[in-house]
Amino acid sequence: MSSSGIEIRDDRARGVFEARAGGEVVGKIVYFTLDAPEPALVPVHTEVAPAHEGEGIAGSLARELYAMAARESVAVAPLCPYVVKWAERHPDEAPAASAELAAAARHEQKTHPTTW
């Protein structure tokens, strides 16, 4: 995806969704995947380089993360406070995760806290 000179790429192996501008990483969402109770992406941290704050990069990352999940027919169970708030403001783009999925995501994060 490219928007306003920003390219967004998914590095599934590393669990990082990156925004790049001019070859430089200017923002990212760190996430992990779940297989059960259903396939899901679980964003746990969003970060934007200080020089690029206020440019809409975090919102673009969240929007594209949800769009990618929809294309792949997987749910999103956000644990990252930013993505949770973004999803609340954009319910048409960010379907809410089931209570069971949200609980599974929290359990996985607590069980393996150093993985992400």
Coordinates of N, CA and C in Angstrom, one line a residue:
M1 N 0.9 -1.2 0.0 CA 0.0 0.0 0.0 C 0.9 1.2 0.0
S2 N 0.5 2.2 -0.7 CA 1.2 3.5 -0.7 C 0.2 4.6 -0.6
S3 N 0.4 5.5 0.4 CA -0.4 6.6 0.6 C 0.4 7.8 1.0
S4 N 0.4 8.9 0.3 CA 1.1 10.1 0.7 C 2.6 9.8 0.8
G5 N 3.2 9.0 -0.1 CA 4.6 8.6 -0.1 C 4.9 7.6 1.0
I6 N 4.0 7.1 1.7 CA 4.2 6.0 2.7 C 3.9 4.7 2.1
E7 N 4.8 3.8 2.3 CA 4.6 2.4 1.8 C 4.4 1.5 3.1
I8 N 3.4 0.7 3.1 CA 3.1 -0.2 4.2 C 3.4 -1.6 3.8
R9 N 4.2 -2.3 4.6 CA 4.6 -3.7 4.3 C 4.3 -4.5 5.5
D10 N 3.9 -5.8 5.3 CA 3.8 -6.8 6.3 C 5.0 -7.7 6.3
D11 N 5.6 -7.9 7.4 CA 6.6 -8.9 7.6 C 6.1 -9.9 8.6
R12 N 5.3 -10.8 8.1 CA 4.7 -11.8 8.9 C 5.6 -12.6 9.8
A13 N 6.8 -13.0 9.2 CA 7.8 -13.8 9.9 C 8.2 -13.1 11.2
R14 N 8.4 -11.7 11.1 CA 8.8 -11.0 12.3 C 7.6 -10.4 13.1
G15 N 6.4 -10.5 12.6 CA 5.3 -9.9 13.2 C 5.3 -8.4 13.3
V16 N 5.7 -7.8 12.2 CA 5.8 -6.4 12.2 C 5.1 -5.9 10.9
F17 N 4.3 -4.9 11.1 CA 3.6 -4.2 10.0 C 4.3 -2.8 9.9
E18 N 5.1 -2.5 8.9 CA 5.9 -1.3 8.8 C 5.4 -0.3 7.8
A19 N 5.6 1.0 8.2 CA 5.3 2.1 7.3 C 6.7 2.7 7.0
R20 N 7.0 2.8 5.7 CA 8.3 3.3 5.2 C 8.1 4.6 4.4
A21 N 9.0 5.5 4.5 CA 9.0 6.7 3.7 C 10.5 6.9 3.3
G22 N 10.7 6.9 2.0 CA 12.1 7.1 1.5 C 13.0 6.0 2.0
G23 N 12.5 4.8 2.1 CA 13.3 3.7 2.6 C 13.5 3.6 4.1
E24 N 13.1 4.6 4.8 CA 13.2 4.6 6.3 C 11.9 4.2 6.9
V25 N 12.1 3.3 8.0 CA 10.9 2.9 8.8 C 10.5 4.1 9.6
V26 N 9.2 4.5 9.4 CA 8.7 5.7 10.1 C 7.6 5.3 11.1
G27 N 7.2 4.1 11.0 CA 6.1 3.6 12.0 C 6.0 2.1 11.9
K28 N 5.4 1.5 12.9 CA 5.2 0.1 12.9 C 4.1 -0.3 13.9
I29 N 3.5 -1.4 13.6 CA 2.6 -2.1 14.5 C 3.2 -3.5 14.7
V30 N 3.5 -3.9 15.9 CA 4.0 -5.2 16.3 C 2.8 -6.1 16.6
Y31 N 2.8 -7.3 16.1 CA 1.6 -8.2 16.3 C 2.1 -9.6 16.4
F32 N 1.2 -10.5 16.8 CA 1.4 -11.9 16.7 C 0.1 -12.5 16.1
T33 N 0.2 -13.7 15.8 CA -0.9 -14.4 15.2 C -1.5 -15.5 16.1
L34 N -2.7 -15.7 16.0 CA -3.4 -16.8 16.7 C -4.1 -17.8 15.7
D35 N -4.1 -19.0 16.0 CA -4.8 -20.0 15.2 C -6.2 -20.4 15.8
A36 N -6.3 -20.3 17.1 CA -7.5 -20.7 17.8 C -7.9 -19.6 18.8
P37 N -9.1 -19.4 19.1 CA -10.3 -20.1 18.6 C -10.6 -19.9 17.1
E38 N -9.9 -18.9 16.5 CA -10.1 -18.7 15.1 C -8.8 -18.0 14.6
P39 N -8.5 -18.0 13.4 CA -7.3 -17.3 12.9 C -7.4 -15.8 13.1
A40 N -6.4 -15.2 13.7 CA -6.4 -13.8 14.0 C -5.1 -13.1 14.1
L41 N -5.0 -11.8 13.8 CA -3.9 -11.0 14.0 C -4.1 -10.2 15.3
V42 N -3.1 -10.2 16.2 CA -3.2 -9.5 17.5 C -2.2 -8.4 17.6
P43 N -2.5 -7.2 17.3 CA -1.6 -6.1 17.4 C -1.4 -5.7 18.9
V44 N -0.1 -5.6 19.3 CA 0.3 -5.4 20.7 C 1.0 -4.1 20.9
H45 N 1.5 -3.4 19.9 CA 2.3 -2.2 20.1 C 2.3 -1.4 18.8
T46 N 2.0 -0.1 18.9 CA 2.1 0.8 17.7 C 3.2 1.9 18.0
E47 N 4.0 2.2 17.1 CA 5.1 3.1 17.3 C 5.3 4.0 16.0
V48 N 5.4 5.3 16.2 CA 5.7 6.2 15.1 C 7.0 7.0 15.5
A49 N 7.9 7.1 14.5 CA 9.1 7.9 14.7 C 8.7 9.3 15.1
P50 N 9.4 9.9 16.2 CA 9.0 11.2 16.6 C 9.0 12.3 15.5
A51 N 9.8 12.2 14.6 CA 9.8 13.2 13.5 C 8.6 13.1 12.6
H52 N 7.9 12.0 12.7 CA 6.7 11.7 11.8 C 5.4 11.7 12.6
E53 N 5.4 12.0 13.9 CA 4.2 12.0 14.6 C 3.2 13.1 14.1
G54 N 1.9 12.8 14.1 CA 0.9 13.8 13.7 C 0.7 13.7 12.2
E55 N 1.3 12.8 11.5 CA 1.2 12.7 10.0 C 0.1 11.6 9.6
G56 N -0.5 11.0 10.6 CA -1.5 10.0 10.2 C -1.0 8.6 10.0
I57 N 0.3 8.4 10.3 CA 0.9 7.1 10.0 C 0.3 6.0 10.8
A58 N 0.1 6.2 12.1 CA -0.4 5.2 13.0 C -1.8 4.8 12.5
G59 N -2.6 5.7 12.1 CA -4.0 5.5 11.6 C -3.9 4.7 10.3
S60 N -3.0 5.1 9.4 CA -2.8 4.4 8.1 C -2.4 2.9 8.4
L61 N -1.5 2.7 9.4 CA -1.1 1.3 9.7 C -2.3 0.5 10.2
A62 N -3.0 1.1 11.1 CA -4.2 0.4 11.7 C -5.2 0.1 10.6
R63 N -5.5 1.0 9.7 CA -6.5 0.8 8.6 C -6.0 -0.3 7.7
E64 N -4.7 -0.3 7.3 CA -4.2 -1.3 6.4 C -4.1 -2.7 7.1
L65 N -3.9 -2.7 8.4 CA -3.9 -4.0 9.1 C -5.2 -4.6 9.1
Y66 N -6.3 -3.8 9.3 CA -7.6 -4.4 9.3 C -8.0 -4.7 7.8
A67 N -7.6 -4.0 6.9 CA -7.9 -4.3 5.5 C -7.2 -5.6 5.1
M68 N -6.0 -5.8 5.5 CA -5.2 -7.0 5.2 C -5.9 -8.2 5.8
A69 N -6.3 -8.0 7.1 CA -7.1 -9.1 7.8 C -8.3 -9.5 7.0
A70 N -9.1 -8.5 6.6 CA -10.3 -8.7 5.8 C -10.0 -9.5 4.5
R71 N -8.9 -9.1 3.8 CA -8.6 -9.8 2.6 C -8.2 -11.2 2.9
E72 N -7.6 -11.5 4.0 CA -7.2 -12.9 4.4 C -8.3 -13.6 5.1
S73 N -9.4 -13.0 5.4 CA -10.5 -13.6 6.2 C -10.1 -14.0 7.5
V74 N -9.3 -13.2 8.2 CA -8.9 -13.4 9.6 C -9.4 -12.3 10.5
A75 N -9.6 -12.5 11.7 CA -10.1 -11.5 12.6 C -8.9 -10.7 13.2
V76 N -9.2 -9.6 13.8 CA -8.2 -8.8 14.5 C -8.6 -8.7 15.9
A77 N -7.7 -9.0 16.9 CA -8.0 -8.9 18.3 C -7.0 -8.0 18.9
P78 N -7.2 -6.6 18.9 CA -6.2 -5.7 19.3 C -6.0 -5.7 20.8
L79 N -4.7 -5.7 21.2 CA -4.3 -5.5 22.6 C -3.6 -4.2 22.7
C80 N -3.1 -3.6 21.6 CA -2.4 -2.3 21.6 C -3.5 -1.2 21.9
P81 N -3.2 -0.4 22.9 CA -4.2 0.7 23.2 C -4.5 1.6 22.0
Y82 N -3.5 1.9 21.2 CA -3.8 2.8 20.1 C -4.8 2.1 19.1
V83 N -4.5 0.8 18.8 CA -5.4 0.1 17.8 C -6.8 -0.1 18.4
V84 N -6.9 -0.3 19.7 CA -8.2 -0.5 20.3 C -9.0 0.8 20.1
K85 N -8.4 2.0 20.4 CA -9.1 3.2 20.2 C -9.4 3.5 18.8
W86 N -8.5 3.2 17.9 CA -8.7 3.4 16.4 C -9.9 2.6 16.0
A87 N -10.0 1.3 16.4 CA -11.1 0.4 16.0 C -12.4 1.0 16.6
E88 N -12.4 1.5 17.8 CA -13.6 2.1 18.4 C -14.1 3.2 17.5
R89 N -13.2 4.0 17.0 CA -13.6 5.2 16.1 C -14.0 4.8 14.7
H90 N -13.6 3.6 14.3 CA -13.8 3.1 12.9 C -14.5 1.8 12.9
P91 N -15.7 1.6 13.5 CA -16.3 0.3 13.6 C -16.7 -0.2 12.2
D92 N -16.9 0.6 11.2 CA -17.2 0.1 9.9 C -16.0 -0.5 9.2
E93 N -14.8 -0.2 9.6 CA -13.6 -0.8 9.1 C -13.0 -1.8 10.0
A94 N -13.4 -1.8 11.2 CA -12.7 -2.6 12.3 C -13.7 -3.4 13.1
P95 N -14.1 -4.6 12.5 CA -15.1 -5.4 13.3 C -14.5 -5.8 14.6
A96 N -15.4 -5.8 15.6 CA -15.0 -6.2 17.0 C -14.7 -7.7 17.0
A97 N -13.7 -8.0 17.8 CA -13.3 -9.4 18.0 C -14.3 -10.0 19.0
S98 N -14.6 -11.3 18.9 CA -15.5 -11.9 19.8 C -14.8 -11.9 21.2
A99 N -15.6 -12.1 22.3 CA -15.1 -12.1 23.6 C -14.1 -13.3 23.8
E100 N -14.5 -14.4 23.2 CA -13.6 -15.6 23.2 C -12.3 -15.4 22.6
L101 N -12.2 -14.7 21.4 CA -11.0 -14.4 20.8 C -10.2 -13.4 21.6
A102 N -10.8 -12.4 22.1 CA -10.1 -11.4 22.9 C -9.5 -12.0 24.1
A103 N -10.2 -12.9 24.8 CA -9.6 -13.6 25.9 C -8.5 -14.5 25.5
A104 N -8.6 -15.2 24.4 CA -7.5 -16.0 23.9 C -6.2 -15.2 23.6
A105 N -6.4 -14.0 23.0 CA -5.3 -13.1 22.7 C -4.6 -12.6 24.0
R106 N -5.4 -12.2 25.0 CA -4.8 -11.8 26.3 C -4.1 -12.9 27.0
H107 N -4.6 -14.1 26.9 CA -4.0 -15.3 27.5 C -2.7 -15.6 26.8
E108 N -2.6 -15.5 25.5 CA -1.4 -15.8 24.8 C -0.3 -14.8 25.1
Q109 N -0.7 -13.5 25.2 CA 0.2 -12.5 25.5 C 0.8 -12.7 27.0
K110 N 0.0 -13.1 27.9 CA 0.4 -13.3 29.3 C 1.3 -14.5 29.4
T111 N 1.0 -15.5 28.6 CA 1.7 -16.8 28.6 C 3.1 -16.7 28.0
H112 N 3.2 -15.8 27.0 CA 4.5 -15.6 26.3 C 4.9 -14.2 26.2
P113 N 5.1 -13.5 27.3 CA 5.2 -12.0 27.3 C 6.5 -11.5 26.6
T114 N 7.5 -12.4 26.6 CA 8.8 -11.9 25.9 C 8.8 -12.1 24.4
T115 N 7.8 -12.8 23.9 CA 7.8 -13.1 22.5 C 7.6 -11.8 21.7
W116 N 6.8 -10.8 22.3 CA 6.5 -9.6 21.6 C 6.8 -8.5 22.4

